[in-house]
Coordinates of C-alpha atoms (C1' of nucleotides) in Angstrom, one line a residue:
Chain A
X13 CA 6.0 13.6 -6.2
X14 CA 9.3 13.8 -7.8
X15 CA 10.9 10.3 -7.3
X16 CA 14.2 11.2 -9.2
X17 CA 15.7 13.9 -6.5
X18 CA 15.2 11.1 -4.0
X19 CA 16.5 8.0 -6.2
X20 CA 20.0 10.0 -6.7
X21 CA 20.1 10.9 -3.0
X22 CA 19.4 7.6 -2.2
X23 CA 21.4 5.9 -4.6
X24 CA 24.8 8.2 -4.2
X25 CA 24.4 7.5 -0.4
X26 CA 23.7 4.0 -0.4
X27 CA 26.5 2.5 -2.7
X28 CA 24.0 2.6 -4.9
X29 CA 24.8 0.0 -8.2
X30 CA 25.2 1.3 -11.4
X31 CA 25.9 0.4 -15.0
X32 CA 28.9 2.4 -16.6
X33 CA 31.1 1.6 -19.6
X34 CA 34.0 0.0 -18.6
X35 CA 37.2 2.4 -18.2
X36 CA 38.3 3.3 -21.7
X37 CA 36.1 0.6 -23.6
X38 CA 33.2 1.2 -24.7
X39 CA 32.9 -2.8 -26.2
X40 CA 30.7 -4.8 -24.7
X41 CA 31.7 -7.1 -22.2
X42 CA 31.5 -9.5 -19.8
X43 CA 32.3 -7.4 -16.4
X44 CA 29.9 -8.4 -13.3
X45 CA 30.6 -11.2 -10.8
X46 CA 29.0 -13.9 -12.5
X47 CA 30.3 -13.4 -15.6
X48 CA 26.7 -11.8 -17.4
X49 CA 27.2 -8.6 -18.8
X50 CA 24.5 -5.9 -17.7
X51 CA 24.0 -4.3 -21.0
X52 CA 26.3 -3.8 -24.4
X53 CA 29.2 -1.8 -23.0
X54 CA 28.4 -1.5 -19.4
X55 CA 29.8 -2.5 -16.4
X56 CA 28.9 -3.0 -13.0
X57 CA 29.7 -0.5 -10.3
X58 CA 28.7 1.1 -6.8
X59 CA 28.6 4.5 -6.7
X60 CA 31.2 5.4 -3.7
X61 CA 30.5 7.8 -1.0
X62 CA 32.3 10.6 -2.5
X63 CA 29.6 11.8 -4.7
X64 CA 29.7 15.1 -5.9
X65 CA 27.2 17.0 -7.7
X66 CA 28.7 19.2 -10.0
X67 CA 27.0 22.4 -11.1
X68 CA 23.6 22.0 -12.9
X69 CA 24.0 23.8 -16.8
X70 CA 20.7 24.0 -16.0
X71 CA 18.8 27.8 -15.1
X72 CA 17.9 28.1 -11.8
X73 CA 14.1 27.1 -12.4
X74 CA 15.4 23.2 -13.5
X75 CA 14.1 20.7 -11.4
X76 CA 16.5 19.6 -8.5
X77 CA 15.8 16.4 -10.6
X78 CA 17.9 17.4 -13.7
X79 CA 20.4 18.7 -11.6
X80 CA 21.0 15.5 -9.8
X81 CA 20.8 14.0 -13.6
X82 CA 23.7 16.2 -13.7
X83 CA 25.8 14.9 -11.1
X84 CA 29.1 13.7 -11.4
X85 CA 29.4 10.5 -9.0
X86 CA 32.6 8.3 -8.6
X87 CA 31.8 5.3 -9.6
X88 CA 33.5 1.8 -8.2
X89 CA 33.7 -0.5 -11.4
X90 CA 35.7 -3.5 -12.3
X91 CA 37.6 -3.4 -14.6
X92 CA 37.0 -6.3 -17.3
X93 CA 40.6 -6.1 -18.3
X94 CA 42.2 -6.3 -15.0
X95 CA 39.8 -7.3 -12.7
X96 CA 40.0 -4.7 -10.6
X97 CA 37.9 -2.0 -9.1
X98 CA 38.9 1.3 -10.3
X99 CA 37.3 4.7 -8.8
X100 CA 35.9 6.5 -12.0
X101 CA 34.5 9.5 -12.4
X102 CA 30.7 9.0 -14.2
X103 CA 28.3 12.0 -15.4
X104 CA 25.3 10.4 -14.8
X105 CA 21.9 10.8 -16.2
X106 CA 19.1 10.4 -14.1
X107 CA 16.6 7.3 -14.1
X108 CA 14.5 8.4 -15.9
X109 CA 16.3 8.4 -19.1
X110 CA 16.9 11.9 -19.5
X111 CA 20.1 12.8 -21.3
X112 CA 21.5 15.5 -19.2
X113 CA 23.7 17.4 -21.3
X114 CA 26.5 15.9 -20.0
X115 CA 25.2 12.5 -20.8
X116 CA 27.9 12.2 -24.1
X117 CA 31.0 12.1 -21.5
X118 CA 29.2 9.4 -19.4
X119 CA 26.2 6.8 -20.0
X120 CA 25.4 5.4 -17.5
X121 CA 22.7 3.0 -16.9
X122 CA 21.3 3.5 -13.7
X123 CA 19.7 -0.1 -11.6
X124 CA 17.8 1.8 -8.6
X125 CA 18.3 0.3 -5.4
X126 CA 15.9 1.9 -4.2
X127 CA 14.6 -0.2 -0.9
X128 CA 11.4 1.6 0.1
X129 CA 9.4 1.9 -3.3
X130 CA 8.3 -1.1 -5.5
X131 CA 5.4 1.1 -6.4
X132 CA 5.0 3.7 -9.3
X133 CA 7.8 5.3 -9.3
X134 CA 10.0 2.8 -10.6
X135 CA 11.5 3.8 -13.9
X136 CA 10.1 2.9 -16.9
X137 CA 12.3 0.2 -18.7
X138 CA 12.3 2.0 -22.0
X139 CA 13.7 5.0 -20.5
X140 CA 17.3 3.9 -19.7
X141 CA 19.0 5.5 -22.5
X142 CA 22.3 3.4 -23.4
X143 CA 25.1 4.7 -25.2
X144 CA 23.3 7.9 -26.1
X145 CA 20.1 6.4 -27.1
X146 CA 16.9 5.1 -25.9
X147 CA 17.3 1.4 -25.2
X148 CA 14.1 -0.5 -25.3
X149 CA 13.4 -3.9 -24.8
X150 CA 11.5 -4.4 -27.8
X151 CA 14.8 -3.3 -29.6
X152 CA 15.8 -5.5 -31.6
X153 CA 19.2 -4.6 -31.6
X154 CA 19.1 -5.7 -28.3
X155 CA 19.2 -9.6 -27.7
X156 CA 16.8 -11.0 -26.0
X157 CA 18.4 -12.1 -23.1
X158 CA 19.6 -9.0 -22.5
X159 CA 16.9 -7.8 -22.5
X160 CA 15.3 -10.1 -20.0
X161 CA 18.4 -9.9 -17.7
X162 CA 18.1 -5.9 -17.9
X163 CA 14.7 -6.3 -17.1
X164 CA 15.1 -8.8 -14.0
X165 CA 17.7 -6.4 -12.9
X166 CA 15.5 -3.1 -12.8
X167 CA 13.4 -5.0 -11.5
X168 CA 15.6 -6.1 -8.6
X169 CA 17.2 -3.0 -8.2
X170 CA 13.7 -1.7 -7.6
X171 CA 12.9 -4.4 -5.0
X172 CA 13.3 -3.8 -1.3
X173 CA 17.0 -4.9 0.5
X174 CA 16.3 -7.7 2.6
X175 CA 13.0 -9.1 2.3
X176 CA 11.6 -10.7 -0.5
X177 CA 9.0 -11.8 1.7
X178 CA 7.6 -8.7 2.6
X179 CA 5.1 -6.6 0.4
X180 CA 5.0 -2.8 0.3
X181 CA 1.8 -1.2 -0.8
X182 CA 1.9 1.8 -3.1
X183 CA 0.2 4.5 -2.1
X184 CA -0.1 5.0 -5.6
X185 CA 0.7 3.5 -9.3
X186 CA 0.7 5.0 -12.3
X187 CA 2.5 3.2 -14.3
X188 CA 2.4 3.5 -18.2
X189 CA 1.3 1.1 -20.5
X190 CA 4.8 0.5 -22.3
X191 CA 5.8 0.5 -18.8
X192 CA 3.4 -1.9 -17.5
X193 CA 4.1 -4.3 -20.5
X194 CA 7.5 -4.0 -19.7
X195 CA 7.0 -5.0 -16.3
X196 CA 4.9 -8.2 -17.4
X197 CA 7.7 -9.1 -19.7
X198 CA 10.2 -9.1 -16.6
X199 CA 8.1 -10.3 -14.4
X200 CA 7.9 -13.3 -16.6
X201 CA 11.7 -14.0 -16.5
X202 CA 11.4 -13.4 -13.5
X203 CA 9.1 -16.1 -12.4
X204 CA 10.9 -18.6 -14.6
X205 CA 14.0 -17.5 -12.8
X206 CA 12.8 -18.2 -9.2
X207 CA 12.4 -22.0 -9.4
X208 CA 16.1 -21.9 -8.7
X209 CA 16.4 -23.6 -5.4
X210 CA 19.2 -21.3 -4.5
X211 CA 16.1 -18.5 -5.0
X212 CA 14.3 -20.3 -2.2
X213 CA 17.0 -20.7 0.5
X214 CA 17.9 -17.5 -0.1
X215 CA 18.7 -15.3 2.9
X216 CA 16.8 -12.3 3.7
X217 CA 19.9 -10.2 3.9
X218 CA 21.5 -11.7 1.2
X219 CA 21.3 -8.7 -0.6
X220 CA 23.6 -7.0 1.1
X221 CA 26.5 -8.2 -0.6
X222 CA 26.6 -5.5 -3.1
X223 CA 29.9 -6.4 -4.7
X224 CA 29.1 -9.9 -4.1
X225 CA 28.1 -11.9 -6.9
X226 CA 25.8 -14.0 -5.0
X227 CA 24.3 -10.9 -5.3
X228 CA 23.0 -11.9 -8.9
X229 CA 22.2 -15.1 -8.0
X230 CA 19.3 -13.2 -5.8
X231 CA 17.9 -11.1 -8.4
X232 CA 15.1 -13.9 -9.5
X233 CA 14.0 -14.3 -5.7
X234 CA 13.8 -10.8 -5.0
X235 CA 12.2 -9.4 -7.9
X236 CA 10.3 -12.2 -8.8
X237 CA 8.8 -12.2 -5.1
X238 CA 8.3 -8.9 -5.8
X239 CA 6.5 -8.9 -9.2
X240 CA 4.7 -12.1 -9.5
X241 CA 3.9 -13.0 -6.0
X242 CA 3.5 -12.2 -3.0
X243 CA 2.4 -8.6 -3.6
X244 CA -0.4 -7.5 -1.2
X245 CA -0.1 -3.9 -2.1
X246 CA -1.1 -4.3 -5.5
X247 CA 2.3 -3.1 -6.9
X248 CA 2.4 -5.5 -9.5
X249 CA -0.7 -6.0 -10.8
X250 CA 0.2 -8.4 -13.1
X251 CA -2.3 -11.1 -12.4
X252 CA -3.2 -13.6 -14.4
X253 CA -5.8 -16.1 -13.9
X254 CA -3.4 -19.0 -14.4
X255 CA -2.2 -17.6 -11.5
X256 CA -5.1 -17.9 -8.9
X257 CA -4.9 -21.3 -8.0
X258 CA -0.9 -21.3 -7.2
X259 CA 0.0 -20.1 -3.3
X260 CA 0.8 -16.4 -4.5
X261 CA -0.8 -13.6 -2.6
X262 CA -3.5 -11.4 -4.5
X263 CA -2.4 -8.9 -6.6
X264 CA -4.1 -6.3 -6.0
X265 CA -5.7 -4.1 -8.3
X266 CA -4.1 -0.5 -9.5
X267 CA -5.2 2.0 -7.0
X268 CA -4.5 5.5 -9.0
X269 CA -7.7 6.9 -7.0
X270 CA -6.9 6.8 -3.6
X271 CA -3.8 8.6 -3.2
X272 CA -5.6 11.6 -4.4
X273 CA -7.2 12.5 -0.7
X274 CA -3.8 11.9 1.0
X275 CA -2.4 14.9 2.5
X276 CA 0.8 16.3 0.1
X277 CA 2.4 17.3 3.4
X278 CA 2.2 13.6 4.5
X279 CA 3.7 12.1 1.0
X280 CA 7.2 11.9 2.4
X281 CA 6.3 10.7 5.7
X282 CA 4.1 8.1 4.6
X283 CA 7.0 7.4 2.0
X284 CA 9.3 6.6 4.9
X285 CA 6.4 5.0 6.9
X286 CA 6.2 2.7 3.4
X287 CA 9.8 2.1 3.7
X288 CA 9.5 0.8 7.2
X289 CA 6.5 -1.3 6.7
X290 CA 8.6 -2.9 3.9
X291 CA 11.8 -3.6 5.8
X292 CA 10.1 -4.8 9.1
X293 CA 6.9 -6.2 7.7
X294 CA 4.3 -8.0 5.6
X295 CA 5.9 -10.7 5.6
X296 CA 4.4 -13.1 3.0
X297 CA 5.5 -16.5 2.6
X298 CA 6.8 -17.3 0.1
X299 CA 6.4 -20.4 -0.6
X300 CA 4.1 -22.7 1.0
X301 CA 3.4 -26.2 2.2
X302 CA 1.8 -28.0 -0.9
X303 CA -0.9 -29.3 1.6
X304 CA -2.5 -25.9 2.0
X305 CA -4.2 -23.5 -0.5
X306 CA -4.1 -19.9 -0.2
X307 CA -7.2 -18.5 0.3
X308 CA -9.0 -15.2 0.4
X309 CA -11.6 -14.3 3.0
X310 CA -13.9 -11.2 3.3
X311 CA -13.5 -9.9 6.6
X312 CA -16.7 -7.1 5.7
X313 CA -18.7 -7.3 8.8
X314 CA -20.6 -10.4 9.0
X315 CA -19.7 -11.4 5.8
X316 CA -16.6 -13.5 5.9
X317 CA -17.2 -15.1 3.1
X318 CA -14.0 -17.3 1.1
X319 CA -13.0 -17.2 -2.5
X320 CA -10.4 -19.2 -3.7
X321 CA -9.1 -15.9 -5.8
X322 CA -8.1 -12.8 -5.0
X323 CA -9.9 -11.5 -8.1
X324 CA -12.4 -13.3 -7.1
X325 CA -12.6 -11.7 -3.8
X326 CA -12.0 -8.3 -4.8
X327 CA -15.2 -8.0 -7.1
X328 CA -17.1 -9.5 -4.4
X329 CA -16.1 -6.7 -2.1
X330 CA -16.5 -4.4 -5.3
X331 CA -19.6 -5.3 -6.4
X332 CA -21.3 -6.6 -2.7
X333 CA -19.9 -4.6 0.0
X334 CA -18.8 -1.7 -2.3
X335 CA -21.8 -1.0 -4.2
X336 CA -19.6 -1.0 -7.4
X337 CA -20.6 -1.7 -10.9
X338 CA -19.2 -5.9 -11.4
X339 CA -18.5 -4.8 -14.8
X340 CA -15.7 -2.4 -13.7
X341 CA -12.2 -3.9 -13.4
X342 CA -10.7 -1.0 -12.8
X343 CA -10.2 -1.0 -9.2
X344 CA -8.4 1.7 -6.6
X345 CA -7.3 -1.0 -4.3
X346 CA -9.4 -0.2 -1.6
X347 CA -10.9 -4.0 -1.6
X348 CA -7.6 -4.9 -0.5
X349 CA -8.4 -3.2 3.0
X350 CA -11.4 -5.8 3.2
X351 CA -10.2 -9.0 2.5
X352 CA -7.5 -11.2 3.7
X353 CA -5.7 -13.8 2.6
X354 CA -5.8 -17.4 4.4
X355 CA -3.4 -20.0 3.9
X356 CA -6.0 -23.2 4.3
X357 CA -5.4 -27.1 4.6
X358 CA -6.4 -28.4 1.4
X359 CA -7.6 -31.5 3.5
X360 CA -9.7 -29.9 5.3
X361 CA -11.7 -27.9 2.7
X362 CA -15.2 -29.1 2.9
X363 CA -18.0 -28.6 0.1
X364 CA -19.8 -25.3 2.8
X365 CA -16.2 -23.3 1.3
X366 CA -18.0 -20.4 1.1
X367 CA -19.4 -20.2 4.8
X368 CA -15.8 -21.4 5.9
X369 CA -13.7 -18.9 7.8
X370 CA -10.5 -21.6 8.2
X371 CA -7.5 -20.2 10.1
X372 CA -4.9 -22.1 9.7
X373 CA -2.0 -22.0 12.0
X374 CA 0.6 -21.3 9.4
X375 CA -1.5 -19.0 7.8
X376 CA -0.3 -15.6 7.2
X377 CA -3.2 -13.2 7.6
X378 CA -2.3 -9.9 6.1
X379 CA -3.9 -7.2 8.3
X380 CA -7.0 -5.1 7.0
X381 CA -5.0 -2.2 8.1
X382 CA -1.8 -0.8 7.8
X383 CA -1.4 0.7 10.9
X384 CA -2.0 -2.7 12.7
X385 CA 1.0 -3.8 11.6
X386 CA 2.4 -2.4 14.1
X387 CA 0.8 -3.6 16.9
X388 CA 1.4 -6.9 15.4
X389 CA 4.7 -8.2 16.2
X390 CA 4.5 -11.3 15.0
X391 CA 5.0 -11.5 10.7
X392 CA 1.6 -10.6 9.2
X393 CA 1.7 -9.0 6.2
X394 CA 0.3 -4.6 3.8
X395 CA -1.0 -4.7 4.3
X396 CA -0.8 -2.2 3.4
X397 CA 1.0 -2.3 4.0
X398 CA -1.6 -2.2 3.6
X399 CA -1.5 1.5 2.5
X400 CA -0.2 3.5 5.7
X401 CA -1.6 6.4 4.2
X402 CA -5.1 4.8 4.0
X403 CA -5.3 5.5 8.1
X404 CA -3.1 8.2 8.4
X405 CA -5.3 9.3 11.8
X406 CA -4.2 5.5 13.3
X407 CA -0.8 5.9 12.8
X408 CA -0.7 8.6 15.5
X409 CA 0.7 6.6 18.6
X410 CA -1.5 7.3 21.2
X411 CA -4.5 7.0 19.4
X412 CA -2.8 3.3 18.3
X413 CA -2.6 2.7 21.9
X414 CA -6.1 3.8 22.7
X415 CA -7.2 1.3 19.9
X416 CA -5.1 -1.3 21.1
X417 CA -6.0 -0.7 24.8
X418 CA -9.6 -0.3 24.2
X419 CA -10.1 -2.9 21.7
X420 CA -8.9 -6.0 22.3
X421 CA -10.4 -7.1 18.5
X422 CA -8.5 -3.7 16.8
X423 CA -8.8 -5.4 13.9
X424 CA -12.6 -5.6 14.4
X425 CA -13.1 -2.0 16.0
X426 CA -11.1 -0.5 13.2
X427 CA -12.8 -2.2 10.3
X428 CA -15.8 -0.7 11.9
X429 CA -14.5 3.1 12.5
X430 CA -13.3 2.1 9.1
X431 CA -16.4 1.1 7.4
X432 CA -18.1 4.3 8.8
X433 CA -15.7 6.4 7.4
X434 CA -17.2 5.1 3.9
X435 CA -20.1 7.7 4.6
X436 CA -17.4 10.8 4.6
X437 CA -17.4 12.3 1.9
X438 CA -14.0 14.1 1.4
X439 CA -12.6 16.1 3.4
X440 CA -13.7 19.1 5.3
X441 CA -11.0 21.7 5.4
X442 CA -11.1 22.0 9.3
X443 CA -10.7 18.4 10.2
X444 CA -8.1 16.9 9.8
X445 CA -9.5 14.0 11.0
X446 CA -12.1 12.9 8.0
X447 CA -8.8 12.6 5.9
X448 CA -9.8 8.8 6.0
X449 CA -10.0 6.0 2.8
X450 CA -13.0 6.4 1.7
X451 CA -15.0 3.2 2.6
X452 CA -18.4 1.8 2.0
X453 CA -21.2 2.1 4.3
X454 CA -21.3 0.3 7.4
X455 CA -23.2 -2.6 7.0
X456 CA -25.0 -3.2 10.0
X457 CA -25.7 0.5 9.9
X458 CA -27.3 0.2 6.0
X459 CA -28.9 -3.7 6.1
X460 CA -26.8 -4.2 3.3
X461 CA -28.2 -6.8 1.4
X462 CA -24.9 -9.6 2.0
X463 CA -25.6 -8.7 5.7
X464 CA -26.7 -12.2 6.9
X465 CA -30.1 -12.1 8.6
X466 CA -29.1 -12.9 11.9
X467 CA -27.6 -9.8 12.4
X468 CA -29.0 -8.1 15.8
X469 CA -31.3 -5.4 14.5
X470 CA -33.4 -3.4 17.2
X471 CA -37.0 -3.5 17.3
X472 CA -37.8 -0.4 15.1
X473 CA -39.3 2.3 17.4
X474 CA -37.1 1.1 20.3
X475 CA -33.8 2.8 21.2
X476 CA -30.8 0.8 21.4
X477 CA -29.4 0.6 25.0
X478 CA -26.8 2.0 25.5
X479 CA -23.7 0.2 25.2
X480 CA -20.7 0.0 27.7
X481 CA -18.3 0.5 25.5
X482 CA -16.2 3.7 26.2
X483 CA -17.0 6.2 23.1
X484 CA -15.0 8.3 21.0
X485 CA -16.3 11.2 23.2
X486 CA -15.0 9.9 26.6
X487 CA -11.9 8.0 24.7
X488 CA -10.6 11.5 22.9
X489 CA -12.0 13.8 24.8
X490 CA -14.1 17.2 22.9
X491 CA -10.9 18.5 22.1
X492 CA -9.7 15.6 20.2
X493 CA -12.9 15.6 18.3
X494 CA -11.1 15.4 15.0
X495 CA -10.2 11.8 16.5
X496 CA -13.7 10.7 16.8
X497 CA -14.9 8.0 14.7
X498 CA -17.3 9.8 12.1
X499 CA -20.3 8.5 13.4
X500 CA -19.9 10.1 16.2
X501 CA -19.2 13.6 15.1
X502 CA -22.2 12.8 13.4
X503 CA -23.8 12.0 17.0
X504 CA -24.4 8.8 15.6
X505 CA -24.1 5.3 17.0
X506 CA -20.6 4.8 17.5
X507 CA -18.9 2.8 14.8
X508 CA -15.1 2.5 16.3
X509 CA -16.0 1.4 19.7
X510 CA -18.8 -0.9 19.4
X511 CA -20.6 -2.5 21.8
Chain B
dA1 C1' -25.4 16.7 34.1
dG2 C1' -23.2 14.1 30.9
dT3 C1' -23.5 11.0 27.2
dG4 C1' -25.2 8.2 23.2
dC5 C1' -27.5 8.4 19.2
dC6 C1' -32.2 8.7 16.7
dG7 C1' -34.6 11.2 13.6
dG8 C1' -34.8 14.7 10.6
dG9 C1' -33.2 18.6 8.1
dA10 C1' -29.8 21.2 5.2
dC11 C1' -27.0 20.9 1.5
Chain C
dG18 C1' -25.8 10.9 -1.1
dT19 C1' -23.0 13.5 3.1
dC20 C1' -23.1 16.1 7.0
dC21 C1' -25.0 18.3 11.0
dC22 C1' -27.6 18.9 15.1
dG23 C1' -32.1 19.1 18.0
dG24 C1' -33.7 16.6 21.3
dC25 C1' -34.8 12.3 23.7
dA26 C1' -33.3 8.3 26.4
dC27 C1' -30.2 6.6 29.3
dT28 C1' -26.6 6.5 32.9

DNA sequence: AGTGCCGGGAC
DNA sequence: GTCCCGGCACT
C-alpha cells in the first residue's frame, strides 16, 4: 500500500490543513487561531480547492507518490502580520518527509487529515522535515512544547473527522519503533490534554470548523480518544498496565500478521469500508459512569469467561482458545475478534467474576465481527471495526442478510462459521471463499480443554441427529459453495448454522 | 433422492 | 496439522 498518493489526494481535496511559513517570513511566529504556533516558522493553512500538481522532475518510473510530493497546492494561510488569509502558492513535500526537489522554495509541514486511517500509515513524527531539515522531537533545538503540540497535532490530524468516539481497526500496523516511541510520547500529552472539560462536551462534528480555532481546542479529545483510549482496533497499542483499571477500551495488540491473507485487490475497498466503519461506527464511550467498570468478556464458545483487562483477556484467548505460547506478547490482533468489552456495575460485581457474563444496559459491546456492525444500528463498537477485512465473505450483502435472516444470534452463528474457519489453512487458489481470518479450532468440535464439561457431546458411536437448521448447502445453494461455512465443504457438521 | 456429516485417507 | 471425500444415516 502506498498511503502517500492517497494522503495528497485526500488532503488537496478536502481543505486539507497544512503548516507553511508565513508569506515572506520565515521567523517563527504565533499565526493559528489560538494564538500557539505550529512549529518555528510555520503557519497554519487549508490547502484550497485549486490544487495543482505541477510536473514531477521526476523520470517517468517515480512513484505517483513523489510526484504528488511535487505538487504545487495554494495554500490558504493567515497572515501573522495582517491577519488575514492570503492564497499562496506552496511546493509541498509529501508526508513522509521526503524533500522533493522543490522542497527549498516551500517547506511545508504537512498535519494529515486524513479521516479513514488511524492505523499504520500515519506518518512517522520524525519524518516532517522543517525548514529543510529533519525535525525530530527528540531535537533539542526544538522546545519541548513544541514538540508535544506538533505531536498532539499529527496526531489529530491523523484522527478521524467527527468521532472521537468511534474506533477504526487497522487492517494492519507497522509502525517503527522511533515511530512508535513517538506515538507514546504524544499520546501522553495527549492524555494529559483531554481532562479539559471542553475535551469532554466536545461535539462530534466539532471538527469541522477547519479555520475555526475551536478547532484546536479539539485536538486533545480527538487524538487522545484516539491514542490512549478507546481504541478497539488495536491502532494504538500503547497500553500500559496503569492503564487497565481506568474505563478505556483494550488496546489491542499489533496485528502485522493478519493483513497478509487479505486479498491486494480488496486493500482499497476495505480501506473505504474502514473509513465507513469509522465515521458511522464503533462508537465507544468515552467516558463512563464512575459506577461501572469496563470489563472484558470471552465470547469463545462456552467460555464467556471475564477479565478485568484487556491484556488480560487477550492472552487468555491466546494462550486458552488459541493454542498460543503465554509467553508470546506479540499478538496479530486476532484475540480482539473473541472478546468483548462489558461496561459492568461495579456494585454489582460479586466474588464468581470470572463465571459472570454481566450486560449492563449502558454497556457498549463491541461486536466480534466487523461486518455485524452493520446490521447493528444501534452504537456498538470494531470492531473491527473490528477488522472488515477479517470477513471479507460477510460483507457481501446478501450473504449479510442470509446471516441475519437465518440467524437470529448472528453474532453466535458467525463466531461459529468463524471458529471453523480456524481449521483453513490458507487459501486455496480457487476459492475465494476460504479467504477467512484464520481462527482456532472450533471448540465443541476439538473438546478443548476450557470447554466446560457440560457441553452436549454425543454418545460416541451414535450419529448426531440431524439438526433443523437450514445448512450452508440448502442456504447458498452448490453454486455458492465458495459461501459455505468450511465445515461444510469439508462435509462436516455445519459450524455456521448450528443447530 | 437429497442432505448432513462421520470416519478415514491423502497430503 | 489441513483438506477432501466415500459412504452411511437421516429426512
Amino acid at each position: 500500500m502506498e498511503p502517500k498518493p492517497r494522503l495528497f489526494k485526500r488532503l488537496a481535496s478536502s481543505g486539507g490543513r497544512i503548516c507553511s511559513p508565513p508569506p515572506g517570513l520565515t521567523s517563527a511566529g504565533p499565526c493559528c487561531p489560538d494564538g500557539s504556533p505550529p512549529a518555528p516558522g510555520l503557519c497554519c493553512g487549508v490547502i484550497s480547492a485549486s490544487c495543482k500538481p505541477l510536473a514531477s522532475p521526476y523520470p517517468p518510473s517515480s512513484s505517483s507518490s513523489e510526484a504528488a510530493s511535487n505538487a504545487v497546492y495554494t495554500v490558504l494561510v493567515e497572515d501573522p502580520a495582517s491577519i488575514r488569509r492570503r492564497s499562496r502558492r506552496r511546493s509541498c513535500e509529501d508526508g513522509a518527509g521526503r524533500s522533493s526537489p522543490a522542497g527549498s522554495k516551500g517547506r511545508l509541514q504537512l498535519l494529515q487529515k486524513s479521516p479513514a486511517h488511524c492505523s499504520g500509515k500515519w506518518l512517522p513524527a520524525e519524518a516532517e522535515p522543517i525548514n529543510g531539515r529533519p525535525r525530530h522531537l527528540s531535537d533539542p533545538l526544538v522546545p519541548k512544547r513544541l514538540e508535544d503540540e506538533a505531536a498532539a497535532l499529527r496526531l489529530l490530524d491523523q484522527a478521524p473527522l467527527h468521532h472521537s468516539a468511534y474506533i477504526p481497526v487497522p487492517r494492519q500496523r507497522k509502525l517503527s519503533e522511533k515511530a512508535g516511541i513517538d506515538e507514546v510520547i504524544a499520546a501522553a500529552v495527549l492524555t494529559s490534554l483531554s481532562t479539559s472539560p471542553v475535551v469532554l462536551n466536545n461535539p462530534p462534528n466539532g471538527f469541522s470548523a477547519e479555520t475555526n480555532g475551536d478547532v484546536w481546542k479539539e485536538v486533545p479529545a480527538m487524538s487522545s480518544s484516539c491514542s490512549s483510549s478507546s481504541n478497539n482496533s488495536g491502532d494504538w497499542s500503547w497500553d500500559p498496565p496503569s492503564d487497565l483499571s481506568t474505563p478505556s477500551t483494550p488496546s489491542p495488540p499489533l496485528s502485522t500478521e493478519a493483513p497478509a491473507s487479505f486479498l491486494p485487490s480488496l486493500q482499497s475497498e476495505l480501506e473505504e469500508t474502514e473509513a465507513t466503519h469509522f465515521l458511522f461506527g464503533d462508537p465507544i464511550p468515552r467516558k463512563r459512569k464512575n459506577s461501572t467498570k469496563v470489563m472484558f468478556k470471552c465470547l469463545w464458545k462456552n467460555c464467556g469467561k471475564v477479565l478485568s483487562s484487556s491484556s488480560g483477556m487477550q492472552k487468555h484467548i491466546r494462550t486458552i482458545h488459541l493454542g498460543r505460547k503465554a509467553d508470546l506478547d506479540q499478538s496479530d490482533g486476532e484475540e480482539d475478534f473473541y472478546y468483548t468489552e462489558l461496561d459492568v456495575n461495579v456494585d454489582s460485581l460479586t466474588d464468581g467474576l470470572s463465571s459472570l457474563t454481566p450486560v449492563s444496559p449502558t454497556s457498549s459491546v463491541p461486536p466480534a465481527f466487523p461486518a455485524l456492525e452493520e446490521l447493528q444500528p444501534a452504537p456498538g463498537p470494531p470492531s473491527f471495526s473490528p477488522d472488515i477485512s477479517a470477513a471479507p465473505h460477510l460483507s457481501q450483502p446478501t450473504h449479510m442478510a442470509i446471516l441475519s435472516q437465518s440467524a437470529p444470534t448472528s453474532v453466535c452463528h458467525i463466531q461459529a462459521d468463524h471458529a471453523y474457519q480456524g481449521c483453513l489453512t490458507p487459501i486455496r487458489p480457487a476459492d475465494i471463499g476460504e479467504k477467512r481470518p484464520q481462527v482456532p479450532p472450533v471448540p465443541a468440535a476439538k473438546g478443548h480443554p476450557s470447554v466446560p464439561s457440560s457441553m452436549p457431546k454425543p454418545a460416541t458411536g451414535t450419529r448426531k441427529p440431524r439438526g433443523e437448521a437450514k445448512k450452508c448447502r440448502k442456504v447458498y445453494g452448490m453454486e455458492n459453495r465458495n459461501m459455505w461455512c468450511t465445515a461444510c465443504r469439508w462435509k462436516k457438521a455445519c459450524q455456521r448454522f448450528v443447530d
